[in-house]
Amino acid sequence: MREQTMFPDKTFPMNVFFTTRIPPHWHDHIEWLYVKSGRIQLQLDGAHSELHEGELAIVHSRQLHAAQALEPDTQMVCIVFNEVLVRSGGLDSTEMDYFTPYFNHRMELPQLLKQDNPFTAPVSQAFGALVTEFKSKPPGFELFVKAELYRIFGLMFRYSRQQEAPGAHRPHVDHPFTELLLHIRQHYHEPMTVADAASRVSLSPNHFCKRFKQLTGTSLIDYMHLLRINEAHRLLLESDDPVATVAERVGYSNLTYFGRMFKRLKRCTPSAVRKA
């Protein structure tokens, strides 16, 4: 039942779907489901609930889910996105205080937002603004989409905290990966092995790979490819340097391999970006 979700741009892993039925499936991404009209029967793992127009469901990563319309003209809007869009890589306190506990299943967020919940209306408003930006894609839409993602998460975190026992406290702890991630972002064009990175945080390579994936949502190699290809895309748009020069500047000595990685992440070739 695992679904391979299609993202138009792998460097901005999000998609929006309008549907009337969701067959049982799961995926590695987060899904937010909004009932635009009508009502649905929702399945989350083994639990079934009924949602009405204006209500929302939060589907966690790797959670089995399905939905079936209960009325004619029922329509659902689904936002599917990868956690990397909201994670900061441990570079600020939001990572350790909010997202790491949530994505590591140490913090619970509400999965259903019904009409009687005071947070449903502002979450629905942010949801609608996000969908509008993503579908119309005006200049800078990515920033507005991320802003609405953070707004929705902020509302849900706030609601969750208000449900905690009085006096509950979550101390902030500095993350040992912060210095490593800063180094990678500054030296992404230089080679770095898993062993090199693991030694910087005093972990074995196997343990490092697991912790790095928990923190960033991806592997060290893919993380570096994303940094390199995003910078290459910027250089192709903003400079007149030949493609081979751009590839070398971001850390690729093999032009063919650079082109393959660029197409995999950007869904187009470097020469197509330059011509555009």
Coordinates of C-alpha atoms in Angstrom, one line a residue:
M1 CA 0.0 0.0 0.0
R2 CA 3.0 2.3 -0.1
E3 CA 2.4 5.3 -2.5
Q4 CA 5.2 6.9 -4.5
T5 CA 4.0 10.5 -4.3
M6 CA 4.8 12.6 -7.3
F7 CA 6.4 16.0 -6.6
P8 CA 6.8 18.4 -9.6
D9 CA 10.0 19.8 -8.1
K10 CA 12.0 17.5 -5.9
T11 CA 13.8 20.4 -4.3
F12 CA 10.5 21.7 -3.1
P13 CA 8.7 18.5 -2.2
M14 CA 5.0 19.3 -2.1
N15 CA 1.9 18.7 -4.2
V16 CA -1.8 19.5 -3.9
F17 CA -4.5 17.2 -5.0
F18 CA -8.3 17.6 -5.4
T19 CA -10.1 14.4 -5.0
T20 CA -13.4 12.7 -4.0
R21 CA -11.8 9.4 -2.8
I22 CA -8.6 8.2 -1.2
P23 CA -7.9 4.5 -1.4
P24 CA -6.0 2.9 1.5
H25 CA -2.3 3.7 1.3
W26 CA 0.7 5.2 3.2
H27 CA 3.8 7.2 2.2
D28 CA 6.9 8.7 3.8
H29 CA 5.4 12.2 3.7
I30 CA 2.9 14.3 5.7
E31 CA -0.6 14.8 4.4
W32 CA -3.1 17.4 5.4
L33 CA -6.7 16.8 4.2
Y34 CA -9.4 19.4 4.1
V35 CA -13.1 18.7 3.4
K36 CA -14.0 21.4 0.9
S37 CA -17.6 20.3 0.6
G38 CA -19.8 17.4 1.7
R39 CA -18.7 14.9 4.3
I40 CA -16.3 11.9 4.3
Q41 CA -15.5 8.7 6.2
L42 CA -11.9 8.9 7.2
Q43 CA -9.6 6.0 8.2
L44 CA -6.4 6.6 10.1
D45 CA -4.7 3.3 10.8
G46 CA -7.5 1.2 12.4
A47 CA -9.7 4.2 13.5
H48 CA -12.6 5.6 11.5
S49 CA -14.1 9.1 11.8
E50 CA -16.6 11.3 10.0
L51 CA -15.5 14.7 8.8
H52 CA -17.8 17.5 7.5
E53 CA -17.3 20.5 5.3
G54 CA -14.6 22.8 6.7
E55 CA -13.0 20.2 8.9
L56 CA -9.4 18.9 8.6
A57 CA -7.3 15.8 9.2
I58 CA -3.5 15.6 9.9
V59 CA -2.0 12.4 8.5
H60 CA 1.4 11.5 9.9
S61 CA 4.3 10.1 7.9
R62 CA 3.9 6.4 7.2
Q63 CA 0.4 6.3 8.6
L64 CA -2.1 4.2 6.8
H65 CA -5.1 6.3 5.7
A66 CA -8.1 6.4 3.4
A67 CA -11.2 8.5 2.8
Q68 CA -14.5 7.9 1.1
A69 CA -17.2 10.4 0.2
L70 CA -20.5 10.0 2.1
E71 CA -22.5 12.6 0.0
P72 CA -22.7 13.5 -3.6
D73 CA -20.5 16.5 -4.6
T74 CA -18.1 15.9 -1.8
Q75 CA -14.6 17.2 -2.5
M76 CA -11.4 17.0 -0.6
V77 CA -8.2 19.0 -0.9
C78 CA -5.0 17.2 0.1
I79 CA -1.6 18.8 0.7
V80 CA 1.2 16.2 0.6
F81 CA 4.7 17.5 1.6
N82 CA 8.0 16.2 3.0
E83 CA 9.2 17.3 6.4
V84 CA 12.3 18.8 4.9
L85 CA 10.3 21.9 4.0
V86 CA 9.9 22.9 7.6
R87 CA 13.0 21.5 9.3
S88 CA 15.9 23.9 9.9
G89 CA 18.6 21.2 10.2
G90 CA 19.2 21.9 13.8
L91 CA 20.3 25.5 13.1
D92 CA 17.7 27.2 15.4
S93 CA 15.7 26.4 18.5
T94 CA 12.5 25.5 16.6
E95 CA 14.1 22.3 15.4
M96 CA 14.8 20.9 18.9
D97 CA 11.8 22.4 20.7
Y98 CA 9.1 21.5 18.1
F99 CA 9.9 19.6 15.0
T100 CA 12.4 16.9 16.2
P101 CA 10.0 15.8 19.1
Y102 CA 7.1 15.7 16.6
F103 CA 8.8 13.9 13.8
N104 CA 10.4 11.4 16.2
H105 CA 7.0 10.7 17.7
R106 CA 7.8 12.2 21.2
M107 CA 5.1 14.9 20.8
E108 CA 1.5 14.4 19.8
L109 CA -0.4 16.9 17.6
P110 CA -4.2 16.7 17.0
Q111 CA -5.1 14.6 14.0
L112 CA -8.6 15.9 13.6
L113 CA -9.8 19.5 13.7
K114 CA -13.6 19.7 14.0
Q115 CA -15.8 22.7 13.7
D116 CA -16.0 23.1 17.5
N117 CA -12.3 23.5 17.8
P118 CA -11.3 27.2 18.0
F119 CA -8.1 26.5 16.0
T120 CA -10.0 25.0 13.0
A121 CA -10.9 28.4 11.5
P122 CA -7.4 29.9 11.4
V123 CA -5.9 26.6 10.3
S124 CA -8.5 26.4 7.5
Q125 CA -7.7 30.0 6.4
A126 CA -4.0 29.3 6.3
F127 CA -4.7 26.0 4.4
G128 CA -6.6 27.9 1.7
A129 CA -3.9 30.6 1.3
L130 CA -1.3 27.8 0.9
V131 CA -3.3 26.1 -1.8
T132 CA -3.9 29.3 -3.7
E133 CA -0.2 30.2 -3.7
F134 CA 0.9 26.7 -4.7
K135 CA -1.6 26.4 -7.6
S136 CA -1.1 29.9 -9.0
K137 CA 2.7 30.0 -8.4
P138 CA 3.2 33.8 -8.6
P139 CA 6.8 35.0 -8.0
G140 CA 8.0 34.1 -4.5
F141 CA 5.2 31.6 -4.0
E142 CA 7.6 29.1 -2.3
L143 CA 8.2 31.6 0.5
F144 CA 4.4 32.2 1.1
V145 CA 3.8 28.4 1.0
K146 CA 6.4 27.8 3.7
A147 CA 5.0 30.7 5.7
E148 CA 1.6 29.1 5.7
L149 CA 3.1 25.7 6.6
Y150 CA 4.8 27.3 9.6
R151 CA 1.5 29.1 10.5
I152 CA -0.4 25.9 10.5
F153 CA 2.2 24.0 12.5
G154 CA 2.4 26.9 14.9
L155 CA -1.3 26.8 15.5
M156 CA -1.2 23.1 16.1
F157 CA 1.8 23.2 18.4
R158 CA 0.0 26.0 20.4
Y159 CA -3.2 23.9 20.6
S160 CA -1.1 20.9 21.7
R161 CA 0.7 22.9 24.4
Q162 CA -2.6 24.3 25.8
Q163 CA -3.8 20.7 26.3
E164 CA -0.7 19.8 28.4
A165 CA -0.8 19.6 32.2
P166 CA -0.2 22.9 33.9
G167 CA 3.5 23.5 34.6
A168 CA 4.7 21.2 31.9
H169 CA 8.1 22.4 30.7
R170 CA 10.2 21.4 27.7
P171 CA 13.8 22.6 28.2
H172 CA 15.7 23.6 25.1
V173 CA 18.9 21.6 24.4
D174 CA 21.6 22.7 22.0
H175 CA 22.0 20.1 19.2
P176 CA 25.5 18.7 18.6
F177 CA 24.9 18.6 14.9
T178 CA 24.6 22.4 14.6
E179 CA 28.3 23.0 14.0
L180 CA 28.4 20.2 11.4
L181 CA 25.5 21.5 9.4
L182 CA 26.9 25.0 9.4
H183 CA 30.2 23.5 8.1
I184 CA 28.4 21.5 5.3
R185 CA 26.4 24.6 4.2
Q186 CA 29.6 26.6 4.0
H187 CA 31.7 23.9 2.3
Y188 CA 29.1 22.0 0.3
H189 CA 31.3 22.1 -2.8
E190 CA 34.0 20.2 -1.0
P191 CA 34.0 16.3 -0.7
M192 CA 32.8 14.9 2.6
T193 CA 32.4 11.2 3.4
V194 CA 30.0 9.8 6.0
A195 CA 33.0 8.8 8.1
D196 CA 34.3 12.4 8.0
A197 CA 31.0 13.8 9.1
A198 CA 30.5 11.1 11.8
S199 CA 33.8 11.9 13.3
R200 CA 32.9 15.5 13.7
V201 CA 30.0 14.6 16.0
S202 CA 31.8 11.6 17.6
L203 CA 29.5 9.0 16.3
S204 CA 30.0 5.7 14.4
P205 CA 29.1 5.9 10.7
N206 CA 26.0 3.7 11.2
H207 CA 24.6 5.7 14.1
F208 CA 25.5 9.0 12.4
C209 CA 23.4 8.0 9.3
K210 CA 20.4 7.2 11.5
R211 CA 20.7 10.5 13.5
F212 CA 21.3 12.6 10.4
K213 CA 18.2 11.2 8.7
Q214 CA 16.1 11.9 11.8
L215 CA 17.4 15.5 12.0
T216 CA 17.3 16.5 8.3
G217 CA 14.8 14.1 6.8
T218 CA 17.4 12.9 4.2
S219 CA 20.8 11.3 3.9
L220 CA 24.1 13.2 4.0
I221 CA 24.8 12.5 0.3
D222 CA 21.3 13.7 -0.7
Y223 CA 21.6 16.7 1.6
M224 CA 24.8 17.8 -0.2
H225 CA 23.3 17.2 -3.6
L226 CA 20.4 19.4 -2.8
L227 CA 22.7 22.2 -1.6
R228 CA 24.9 21.9 -4.7
I229 CA 22.1 21.7 -7.3
N230 CA 20.2 24.6 -5.7
E231 CA 23.4 26.7 -5.9
A232 CA 24.0 25.6 -9.5
H233 CA 20.5 26.6 -10.4
R234 CA 21.0 30.0 -9.0
L235 CA 24.3 30.4 -10.8
L236 CA 22.8 29.3 -14.1
L237 CA 20.1 32.0 -13.7
E238 CA 22.3 34.8 -12.4
S239 CA 25.7 34.4 -14.2
D240 CA 27.0 33.8 -17.7
D241 CA 29.5 31.1 -16.6
P242 CA 29.5 28.0 -18.8
V243 CA 27.6 25.0 -17.5
A244 CA 30.9 23.1 -17.0
T245 CA 32.2 26.0 -14.9
V246 CA 29.1 26.1 -12.8
A247 CA 29.3 22.3 -12.2
E248 CA 32.9 22.6 -11.1
R249 CA 32.1 25.6 -8.8
V250 CA 29.4 23.6 -6.9
G251 CA 31.6 20.5 -6.5
Y252 CA 31.0 18.3 -9.6
S253 CA 34.1 17.3 -11.6
N254 CA 32.1 15.1 -13.9
L255 CA 29.8 17.1 -16.2
T256 CA 27.7 14.1 -17.1
Y257 CA 27.0 13.2 -13.5
F258 CA 26.2 16.8 -12.7
G259 CA 23.7 16.9 -15.6
R260 CA 22.1 13.6 -14.3
M261 CA 21.8 14.9 -10.7
F262 CA 20.4 18.3 -11.9
K263 CA 17.7 16.6 -14.0
R264 CA 16.8 14.3 -11.2
L265 CA 16.2 17.1 -8.7
K266 CA 15.0 19.9 -11.0
R267 CA 13.2 17.9 -13.7
C268 CA 15.0 19.7 -16.4
T269 CA 18.6 20.0 -17.8
P270 CA 21.1 22.7 -16.9
S271 CA 21.1 23.9 -20.5
A272 CA 17.3 24.3 -20.5
V273 CA 17.6 26.6 -17.5
R274 CA 20.3 28.6 -19.2
K275 CA 18.2 29.0 -22.4
A276 CA 15.2 30.0 -20.4

